């Protein structure tokens, strides 16, 4: 039973840490600390077809200047919290990997690190949901309908994976 809970914890941690691993595998940051500071828009808010700083679900929706200002303010207001939580999750995951490979493995410490990483990822997910709700409140009913149609058209039904 103890091994099952460890396995479940590790599976949850690995699933939650996939976005962080993708970020970590991107180009190496220069040695200059100022160059490593968060350049550009917050994560997920690149220069897409909808314009700079727009979340993907808003791409293609014509926003007024006032709406663009509100979107900008909301997305950039959450950036420090997201960055802090990403750092927490990444550090906890790195420490867990190091602990797993060491001869001084401690299950209680591993569990605490897994919980720390999972809690940080949960905070990120919650903040992203809050942001989406804030941004939807900025839209007109017609724009919300467009956003929902775009979301529905992008979603592809997934087949359940079979375990061997």
Short mmCIF file of N, CA and C in Angstrom, two decimals:
data_model
loop_
_atom_site.label_atom_id
_atom_site.label_comp_id
_atom_site.label_asym_id
_atom_site.label_seq_id
_atom_site.Cartn_x
_atom_site.Cartn_y
_atom_site.Cartn_z
N UNK A 1 0.83 -1.20 0.00
CA UNK A 1 0.00 0.00 0.00
C UNK A 1 0.87 1.26 0.00
N UNK A 2 1.97 1.21 0.77
CA UNK A 2 2.88 2.35 0.85
C UNK A 2 3.50 2.62 -0.53
N UNK A 3 3.88 1.54 -1.23
CA UNK A 3 4.49 1.70 -2.54
C UNK A 3 3.49 2.25 -3.56
N UNK A 4 2.22 1.88 -3.41
CA UNK A 4 1.18 2.39 -4.30
C UNK A 4 1.02 3.90 -4.13
N UNK A 5 1.03 4.37 -2.88
CA UNK A 5 0.90 5.81 -2.66
C UNK A 5 2.13 6.56 -3.18
N UNK A 6 3.30 5.95 -3.07
CA UNK A 6 4.50 6.58 -3.62
C UNK A 6 4.39 6.64 -5.14
N UNK A 7 3.96 5.55 -5.74
CA UNK A 7 3.83 5.52 -7.20
C UNK A 7 2.82 6.55 -7.69
N UNK A 8 1.69 6.66 -6.99
CA UNK A 8 0.68 7.64 -7.37
C UNK A 8 1.23 9.06 -7.21
N UNK A 9 1.94 9.31 -6.12
CA UNK A 9 2.53 10.63 -5.91
C UNK A 9 3.52 10.97 -7.02
N UNK A 10 4.35 10.02 -7.38
CA UNK A 10 5.33 10.27 -8.44
C UNK A 10 4.66 10.47 -9.79
N UNK A 11 3.60 9.73 -10.07
CA UNK A 11 2.87 9.91 -11.32
C UNK A 11 2.24 11.30 -11.37
N UNK A 12 1.63 11.72 -10.28
CA UNK A 12 1.03 13.06 -10.23
C UNK A 12 2.09 14.13 -10.39
N UNK A 13 3.19 13.95 -9.72
CA UNK A 13 4.28 14.93 -9.82
C UNK A 13 4.81 15.02 -11.24
N UNK A 14 5.01 13.86 -11.87
CA UNK A 14 5.54 13.91 -13.23
C UNK A 14 4.54 14.53 -14.19
N UNK A 15 3.26 14.27 -14.01
CA UNK A 15 2.25 14.88 -14.88
C UNK A 15 2.18 16.38 -14.67
N UNK A 16 2.29 16.81 -13.43
CA UNK A 16 2.23 18.25 -13.13
C UNK A 16 3.49 18.98 -13.55
N UNK A 17 4.60 18.27 -13.62
CA UNK A 17 5.86 18.96 -13.90
C UNK A 17 6.21 19.00 -15.38
N UNK A 18 5.42 18.39 -16.23
CA UNK A 18 5.73 18.38 -17.66
C UNK A 18 5.87 19.79 -18.24
N UNK A 19 4.96 20.74 -17.93
CA UNK A 19 5.18 22.09 -18.48
C UNK A 19 6.48 22.72 -17.99
N UNK A 20 6.84 22.43 -16.75
CA UNK A 20 8.09 22.99 -16.22
C UNK A 20 9.30 22.39 -16.91
N UNK A 21 9.24 21.09 -17.20
CA UNK A 21 10.35 20.46 -17.89
C UNK A 21 10.51 21.03 -19.29
N UNK A 22 9.40 21.31 -19.95
CA UNK A 22 9.47 21.90 -21.28
C UNK A 22 10.13 23.27 -21.22
N UNK A 23 9.79 24.05 -20.20
CA UNK A 23 10.41 25.36 -20.03
C UNK A 23 11.90 25.21 -19.74
N UNK A 24 12.26 24.24 -18.93
CA UNK A 24 13.66 24.06 -18.54
C UNK A 24 14.51 23.59 -19.71
N UNK A 25 13.92 22.89 -20.65
CA UNK A 25 14.68 22.37 -21.77
C UNK A 25 14.83 23.37 -22.90
N UNK A 26 14.22 24.52 -22.77
CA UNK A 26 14.39 25.55 -23.80
C UNK A 26 15.82 26.05 -23.77
N UNK A 27 16.13 26.95 -24.65
CA UNK A 27 17.50 27.47 -24.74
C UNK A 27 18.05 27.82 -23.37
N UNK A 28 19.32 27.51 -23.17
CA UNK A 28 19.97 27.84 -21.91
C UNK A 28 20.06 29.34 -21.75
N UNK A 29 19.86 29.80 -20.53
CA UNK A 29 19.93 31.24 -20.26
C UNK A 29 21.39 31.66 -20.17
N UNK A 30 21.72 32.87 -20.58
CA UNK A 30 23.09 33.36 -20.45
C UNK A 30 23.49 33.45 -18.98
N UNK A 31 24.79 33.61 -18.74
CA UNK A 31 25.29 33.69 -17.37
C UNK A 31 24.95 35.00 -16.70
N UNK A 32 24.65 36.02 -17.45
CA UNK A 32 24.31 37.33 -16.90
C UNK A 32 22.97 37.26 -16.16
N UNK A 33 22.92 37.57 -14.85
CA UNK A 33 21.66 37.48 -14.10
C UNK A 33 20.57 38.36 -14.67
N UNK A 34 20.93 39.52 -15.22
CA UNK A 34 19.91 40.39 -15.80
C UNK A 34 19.31 39.78 -17.05
N UNK A 35 20.09 39.03 -17.80
CA UNK A 35 19.58 38.40 -19.01
C UNK A 35 18.66 37.24 -18.67
N UNK A 36 18.83 36.66 -17.47
CA UNK A 36 17.96 35.55 -17.07
C UNK A 36 16.64 36.05 -16.51
N UNK A 37 16.54 37.33 -16.20
CA UNK A 37 15.28 37.87 -15.68
C UNK A 37 14.20 37.66 -16.72
N UNK A 38 13.00 37.54 -16.29
CA UNK A 38 11.87 37.19 -17.15
C UNK A 38 11.74 38.10 -18.36
N UNK A 39 12.33 37.75 -19.52
CA UNK A 39 12.17 38.58 -20.69
C UNK A 39 10.80 38.36 -21.32
N UNK A 40 10.27 39.40 -21.91
CA UNK A 40 9.03 39.25 -22.66
C UNK A 40 7.81 39.07 -21.79
N UNK A 41 6.73 38.66 -22.41
CA UNK A 41 5.47 38.51 -21.71
C UNK A 41 5.47 37.30 -20.79
N UNK A 42 4.50 37.21 -19.89
CA UNK A 42 4.40 36.05 -19.02
C UNK A 42 4.27 34.77 -19.83
N UNK A 43 4.55 33.60 -19.23
CA UNK A 43 4.47 32.34 -19.95
C UNK A 43 3.10 32.17 -20.60
N UNK A 44 3.12 31.69 -21.83
CA UNK A 44 1.88 31.43 -22.54
C UNK A 44 1.29 32.67 -23.19
N UNK A 45 1.98 33.80 -23.13
CA UNK A 45 1.41 35.01 -23.68
C UNK A 45 2.34 35.60 -24.73
N UNK A 46 2.71 34.79 -25.68
CA UNK A 46 3.64 35.23 -26.71
C UNK A 46 2.96 36.04 -27.80
N UNK A 47 3.71 36.28 -28.85
CA UNK A 47 3.20 37.04 -29.97
C UNK A 47 2.50 36.09 -30.92
N UNK A 48 1.25 35.85 -30.72
CA UNK A 48 0.50 34.94 -31.57
C UNK A 48 -0.32 35.70 -32.60
N UNK A 49 -1.18 35.00 -33.31
CA UNK A 49 -1.97 35.63 -34.34
C UNK A 49 -2.91 36.70 -33.80
N UNK A 50 -3.24 36.64 -32.52
CA UNK A 50 -4.15 37.63 -31.96
C UNK A 50 -3.42 38.88 -31.49
N UNK A 51 -2.13 38.87 -31.54
CA UNK A 51 -1.37 40.03 -31.11
C UNK A 51 -0.52 39.70 -29.91
N UNK A 52 0.37 40.60 -29.55
CA UNK A 52 1.27 40.34 -28.43
C UNK A 52 0.51 40.33 -27.11
N UNK A 53 0.83 39.36 -26.26
CA UNK A 53 0.28 39.34 -24.92
C UNK A 53 -1.10 38.75 -24.77
N UNK A 54 -1.68 38.24 -25.85
CA UNK A 54 -3.02 37.68 -25.74
C UNK A 54 -2.96 36.19 -25.45
N UNK A 55 -3.77 35.71 -24.51
CA UNK A 55 -3.87 34.27 -24.30
C UNK A 55 -4.45 33.61 -25.56
N UNK A 56 -4.13 32.36 -25.79
CA UNK A 56 -4.57 31.71 -27.03
C UNK A 56 -6.08 31.75 -27.27
N UNK A 57 -6.89 31.67 -26.23
CA UNK A 57 -8.33 31.65 -26.46
C UNK A 57 -8.88 32.99 -26.93
N UNK A 58 -8.07 34.05 -26.85
CA UNK A 58 -8.50 35.36 -27.34
C UNK A 58 -7.97 35.68 -28.74
N UNK A 59 -7.12 34.82 -29.29
CA UNK A 59 -6.58 35.07 -30.62
C UNK A 59 -7.72 35.11 -31.63
N UNK A 60 -7.67 36.11 -32.49
CA UNK A 60 -8.68 36.23 -33.54
C UNK A 60 -9.92 37.00 -33.12
N UNK A 61 -10.00 37.39 -31.87
CA UNK A 61 -11.14 38.17 -31.38
C UNK A 61 -10.74 39.64 -31.40
N UNK A 62 -11.55 40.47 -32.04
CA UNK A 62 -11.25 41.89 -32.18
C UNK A 62 -11.60 42.59 -30.87
N UNK A 63 -10.57 43.04 -30.14
CA UNK A 63 -10.76 43.71 -28.86
C UNK A 63 -10.60 45.21 -29.04
N UNK A 64 -11.40 45.96 -28.29
CA UNK A 64 -11.24 47.42 -28.29
C UNK A 64 -9.96 47.76 -27.53
N UNK A 65 -9.52 48.99 -27.65
CA UNK A 65 -8.30 49.41 -26.95
C UNK A 65 -8.48 49.28 -25.44
N UNK A 66 -9.66 49.64 -24.93
CA UNK A 66 -9.93 49.53 -23.50
C UNK A 66 -9.88 48.06 -23.05
N UNK A 67 -10.42 47.17 -23.87
CA UNK A 67 -10.37 45.75 -23.54
C UNK A 67 -8.93 45.24 -23.56
N UNK A 68 -8.15 45.68 -24.54
CA UNK A 68 -6.74 45.28 -24.62
C UNK A 68 -5.99 45.74 -23.38
N UNK A 69 -6.28 46.94 -22.92
CA UNK A 69 -5.63 47.45 -21.71
C UNK A 69 -5.99 46.60 -20.49
N UNK A 70 -7.25 46.20 -20.39
CA UNK A 70 -7.67 45.36 -19.26
C UNK A 70 -7.03 43.98 -19.32
N UNK A 71 -6.94 43.41 -20.52
CA UNK A 71 -6.30 42.11 -20.68
C UNK A 71 -4.83 42.21 -20.29
N UNK A 72 -4.18 43.26 -20.77
CA UNK A 72 -2.77 43.48 -20.43
C UNK A 72 -2.58 43.58 -18.92
N UNK A 73 -3.39 44.40 -18.29
CA UNK A 73 -3.25 44.60 -16.84
C UNK A 73 -3.46 43.30 -16.08
N UNK A 74 -4.47 42.52 -16.46
CA UNK A 74 -4.77 41.28 -15.75
C UNK A 74 -3.66 40.25 -15.95
N UNK A 75 -3.16 40.10 -17.18
CA UNK A 75 -2.14 39.08 -17.43
C UNK A 75 -0.82 39.44 -16.78
N UNK A 76 -0.45 40.69 -16.81
CA UNK A 76 0.82 41.06 -16.21
C UNK A 76 0.75 41.14 -14.69
N UNK A 77 -0.43 41.34 -14.14
CA UNK A 77 -0.58 41.36 -12.68
C UNK A 77 -0.32 39.97 -12.09
N UNK A 78 -0.63 38.92 -12.83
CA UNK A 78 -0.45 37.57 -12.31
C UNK A 78 0.96 37.03 -12.55
N UNK A 79 1.75 37.67 -13.38
CA UNK A 79 3.07 37.15 -13.74
C UNK A 79 3.99 36.89 -12.55
N UNK A 80 4.09 37.79 -11.56
CA UNK A 80 4.99 37.49 -10.43
C UNK A 80 4.57 36.24 -9.64
N UNK A 81 3.29 36.06 -9.42
CA UNK A 81 2.83 34.87 -8.69
C UNK A 81 3.13 33.61 -9.48
N UNK A 82 2.85 33.64 -10.78
CA UNK A 82 3.12 32.46 -11.60
C UNK A 82 4.62 32.14 -11.62
N UNK A 83 5.43 33.14 -11.75
CA UNK A 83 6.87 32.94 -11.78
C UNK A 83 7.35 32.32 -10.47
N UNK A 84 6.87 32.83 -9.36
CA UNK A 84 7.27 32.31 -8.05
C UNK A 84 6.85 30.85 -7.89
N UNK A 85 5.63 30.52 -8.29
CA UNK A 85 5.15 29.15 -8.17
C UNK A 85 5.91 28.21 -9.11
N UNK A 86 6.26 28.69 -10.31
CA UNK A 86 7.05 27.88 -11.23
C UNK A 86 8.42 27.58 -10.64
N UNK A 87 9.03 28.56 -9.99
CA UNK A 87 10.34 28.35 -9.37
C UNK A 87 10.22 27.33 -8.24
N UNK A 88 9.18 27.45 -7.43
CA UNK A 88 8.99 26.51 -6.32
C UNK A 88 8.84 25.09 -6.84
N UNK A 89 7.98 24.92 -7.85
CA UNK A 89 7.74 23.59 -8.40
C UNK A 89 9.00 23.02 -9.03
N UNK A 90 9.71 23.84 -9.78
CA UNK A 90 10.93 23.37 -10.45
C UNK A 90 11.98 22.95 -9.44
N UNK A 91 12.19 23.77 -8.39
CA UNK A 91 13.19 23.44 -7.38
C UNK A 91 12.81 22.16 -6.62
N UNK A 92 11.53 22.02 -6.28
CA UNK A 92 11.09 20.81 -5.56
C UNK A 92 11.28 19.58 -6.44
N UNK A 93 10.97 19.70 -7.71
CA UNK A 93 11.13 18.56 -8.61
C UNK A 93 12.60 18.20 -8.78
N UNK A 94 13.46 19.21 -8.91
CA UNK A 94 14.90 18.95 -9.03
C UNK A 94 15.43 18.27 -7.76
N UNK A 95 15.00 18.74 -6.60
CA UNK A 95 15.43 18.13 -5.35
C UNK A 95 14.93 16.70 -5.23
N UNK A 96 13.73 16.45 -5.72
CA UNK A 96 13.18 15.10 -5.68
C UNK A 96 13.98 14.17 -6.58
N UNK A 97 14.34 14.63 -7.77
CA UNK A 97 15.17 13.82 -8.67
C UNK A 97 16.52 13.52 -8.03
N UNK A 98 17.10 14.54 -7.40
CA UNK A 98 18.40 14.36 -6.73
C UNK A 98 18.27 13.35 -5.59
N UNK A 99 17.22 13.48 -4.80
CA UNK A 99 16.99 12.57 -3.68
C UNK A 99 16.77 11.14 -4.16
N UNK A 100 16.02 11.00 -5.25
CA UNK A 100 15.73 9.66 -5.77
C UNK A 100 17.00 8.96 -6.22
N UNK A 101 17.97 9.72 -6.70
CA UNK A 101 19.22 9.13 -7.16
C UNK A 101 20.29 9.02 -6.10
N UNK A 102 20.02 9.47 -4.90
CA UNK A 102 21.06 9.43 -3.86
C UNK A 102 20.94 8.16 -3.02
N UNK A 103 22.00 7.87 -2.30
CA UNK A 103 21.98 6.69 -1.43
C UNK A 103 21.26 6.99 -0.11
N UNK A 104 20.98 8.27 0.15
CA UNK A 104 20.31 8.65 1.39
C UNK A 104 18.84 8.98 1.14
N UNK A 105 18.17 8.11 0.39
CA UNK A 105 16.76 8.34 0.08
C UNK A 105 15.92 8.32 1.35
N UNK A 106 15.06 9.31 1.48
CA UNK A 106 14.16 9.42 2.62
C UNK A 106 12.75 9.58 2.07
N UNK A 107 11.91 8.60 2.35
CA UNK A 107 10.55 8.60 1.79
C UNK A 107 9.73 9.79 2.27
N UNK A 108 9.89 10.17 3.52
CA UNK A 108 9.13 11.30 4.05
C UNK A 108 9.54 12.60 3.34
N UNK A 109 10.82 12.76 3.13
CA UNK A 109 11.31 13.96 2.44
C UNK A 109 10.85 13.95 0.98
N UNK A 110 10.90 12.80 0.33
CA UNK A 110 10.44 12.68 -1.05
C UNK A 110 8.96 13.02 -1.16
N UNK A 111 8.18 12.54 -0.22
CA UNK A 111 6.75 12.84 -0.21
C UNK A 111 6.50 14.33 -0.02
N UNK A 112 7.26 14.95 0.88
CA UNK A 112 7.10 16.39 1.11
C UNK A 112 7.46 17.19 -0.14
N UNK A 113 8.54 16.79 -0.82
CA UNK A 113 8.93 17.48 -2.05
C UNK A 113 7.88 17.31 -3.15
N UNK A 114 7.35 16.10 -3.27
CA UNK A 114 6.30 15.85 -4.26
C UNK A 114 5.06 16.69 -3.96
N UNK A 115 4.71 16.79 -2.69
CA UNK A 115 3.56 17.60 -2.31
C UNK A 115 3.80 19.09 -2.57
N UNK A 116 5.01 19.55 -2.33
CA UNK A 116 5.35 20.96 -2.59
C UNK A 116 5.21 21.27 -4.07
N UNK A 117 5.76 20.40 -4.91
CA UNK A 117 5.66 20.61 -6.35
C UNK A 117 4.20 20.55 -6.82
N UNK A 118 3.46 19.60 -6.31
CA UNK A 118 2.06 19.47 -6.71
C UNK A 118 1.23 20.67 -6.26
N UNK A 119 1.51 21.17 -5.06
CA UNK A 119 0.78 22.34 -4.57
C UNK A 119 1.09 23.57 -5.41
N UNK A 120 2.35 23.74 -5.82
CA UNK A 120 2.71 24.87 -6.68
C UNK A 120 2.00 24.76 -8.03
N UNK A 121 1.97 23.57 -8.59
CA UNK A 121 1.27 23.38 -9.88
C UNK A 121 -0.23 23.62 -9.72
N UNK A 122 -0.79 23.22 -8.59
CA UNK A 122 -2.22 23.47 -8.34
C UNK A 122 -2.48 24.97 -8.24
N UNK A 123 -1.59 25.70 -7.61
CA UNK A 123 -1.74 27.16 -7.50
C UNK A 123 -1.67 27.80 -8.88
N UNK A 124 -0.76 27.32 -9.72
CA UNK A 124 -0.65 27.84 -11.08
C UNK A 124 -1.94 27.59 -11.85
N UNK A 125 -2.46 26.38 -11.76
CA UNK A 125 -3.69 26.04 -12.47
C UNK A 125 -4.86 26.89 -12.00
N UNK A 126 -4.95 27.08 -10.69
CA UNK A 126 -6.02 27.91 -10.14
C UNK A 126 -5.90 29.36 -10.61
N UNK A 127 -4.68 29.88 -10.61
CA UNK A 127 -4.47 31.25 -11.05
C UNK A 127 -4.81 31.41 -12.53
N UNK A 128 -4.49 30.41 -13.34
CA UNK A 128 -4.83 30.47 -14.75
C UNK A 128 -6.34 30.44 -14.95
N UNK A 129 -7.04 29.66 -14.15
CA UNK A 129 -8.50 29.62 -14.24
C UNK A 129 -9.10 30.97 -13.82
N UNK A 130 -8.54 31.56 -12.78
CA UNK A 130 -9.02 32.88 -12.34
C UNK A 130 -8.79 33.94 -13.42
N UNK A 131 -7.61 33.88 -14.04
CA UNK A 131 -7.31 34.83 -15.10
C UNK A 131 -8.28 34.67 -16.27
N UNK A 132 -8.52 33.44 -16.67
CA UNK A 132 -9.45 33.21 -17.77
C UNK A 132 -10.82 33.78 -17.44
N UNK A 133 -11.26 33.61 -16.21
CA UNK A 133 -12.56 34.14 -15.79
C UNK A 133 -12.55 35.67 -15.83
N UNK A 134 -11.45 36.29 -15.38
CA UNK A 134 -11.34 37.75 -15.44
C UNK A 134 -11.38 38.24 -16.88
N UNK A 135 -10.70 37.54 -17.76
CA UNK A 135 -10.65 37.97 -19.15
C UNK A 135 -11.99 37.77 -19.85
N UNK A 136 -12.67 36.70 -19.51
CA UNK A 136 -14.01 36.50 -20.10
C UNK A 136 -14.96 37.60 -19.66
N UNK A 137 -14.78 38.11 -18.44
CA UNK A 137 -15.65 39.18 -17.95
C UNK A 137 -15.43 40.48 -18.72
N UNK A 138 -14.27 40.64 -19.34
CA UNK A 138 -13.96 41.84 -20.12
C UNK A 138 -14.68 41.80 -21.47
N UNK A 139 -14.97 40.61 -21.96
CA UNK A 139 -15.54 40.45 -23.30
C UNK A 139 -17.03 40.77 -23.34
N UNK A 140 -17.48 41.17 -24.50
CA UNK A 140 -18.92 41.35 -24.74
C UNK A 140 -19.54 39.97 -24.91
N UNK A 141 -20.85 39.84 -24.81
CA UNK A 141 -21.48 38.52 -25.02
C UNK A 141 -21.11 37.90 -26.38
N UNK A 142 -21.05 38.71 -27.42
CA UNK A 142 -20.69 38.19 -28.74
C UNK A 142 -19.24 37.69 -28.76
N UNK A 143 -18.35 38.42 -28.12
CA UNK A 143 -16.94 38.01 -28.06
C UNK A 143 -16.79 36.73 -27.23
N UNK A 144 -17.56 36.60 -26.15
CA UNK A 144 -17.52 35.37 -25.34
C UNK A 144 -17.98 34.18 -26.18
N UNK A 145 -18.98 34.42 -27.00
CA UNK A 145 -19.49 33.35 -27.88
C UNK A 145 -18.40 32.95 -28.87
N UNK A 146 -17.70 33.91 -29.44
CA UNK A 146 -16.60 33.62 -30.36
C UNK A 146 -15.50 32.83 -29.65
N UNK A 147 -15.16 33.24 -28.44
CA UNK A 147 -14.11 32.54 -27.68
C UNK A 147 -14.52 31.10 -27.40
N UNK A 148 -15.78 30.89 -27.06
CA UNK A 148 -16.27 29.54 -26.79
C UNK A 148 -16.25 28.69 -28.07
N UNK A 149 -16.63 29.28 -29.18
CA UNK A 149 -16.60 28.55 -30.45
C UNK A 149 -15.17 28.16 -30.82
N UNK A 150 -14.22 29.07 -30.60
CA UNK A 150 -12.82 28.76 -30.89
C UNK A 150 -12.32 27.63 -29.98
N UNK A 151 -12.71 27.69 -28.72
CA UNK A 151 -12.30 26.65 -27.77
C UNK A 151 -12.89 25.30 -28.18
N UNK A 152 -14.17 25.30 -28.54
CA UNK A 152 -14.82 24.05 -28.94
C UNK A 152 -14.21 23.46 -30.20
N UNK A 153 -13.83 24.32 -31.14
CA UNK A 153 -13.26 23.83 -32.40
C UNK A 153 -11.85 23.28 -32.20
N UNK A 154 -11.12 23.75 -31.19
CA UNK A 154 -9.76 23.28 -30.93
C UNK A 154 -9.73 21.98 -30.15
N UNK A 155 -10.76 21.71 -29.40
CA UNK A 155 -10.76 20.51 -28.56
C UNK A 155 -11.01 19.28 -29.41
N UNK A 156 -10.10 18.32 -29.29
CA UNK A 156 -10.21 17.07 -30.00
C UNK A 156 -10.45 15.99 -28.97
N UNK A 157 -11.45 15.16 -29.19
CA UNK A 157 -11.68 14.09 -28.19
C UNK A 157 -10.47 13.17 -28.09
N UNK A 158 -10.13 12.85 -26.88
CA UNK A 158 -8.97 11.98 -26.65
C UNK A 158 -9.44 10.55 -26.42
N UNK A 159 -8.64 9.64 -26.98
CA UNK A 159 -8.92 8.22 -26.72
C UNK A 159 -8.27 7.84 -25.41
N UNK A 160 -8.95 7.06 -24.60
CA UNK A 160 -8.31 6.62 -23.36
C UNK A 160 -7.11 5.74 -23.68
N UNK A 161 -6.03 5.93 -22.92
CA UNK A 161 -4.84 5.11 -23.14
C UNK A 161 -4.99 3.81 -22.39
N UNK A 162 -4.55 2.74 -23.04
CA UNK A 162 -4.62 1.44 -22.40
C UNK A 162 -3.28 1.13 -21.77
N UNK A 163 -3.35 0.65 -20.57
CA UNK A 163 -2.13 0.25 -19.86
C UNK A 163 -1.80 -1.18 -20.21
N UNK A 164 -0.51 -1.49 -20.44
CA UNK A 164 -0.13 -2.87 -20.80
C UNK A 164 -0.30 -3.82 -19.65
#
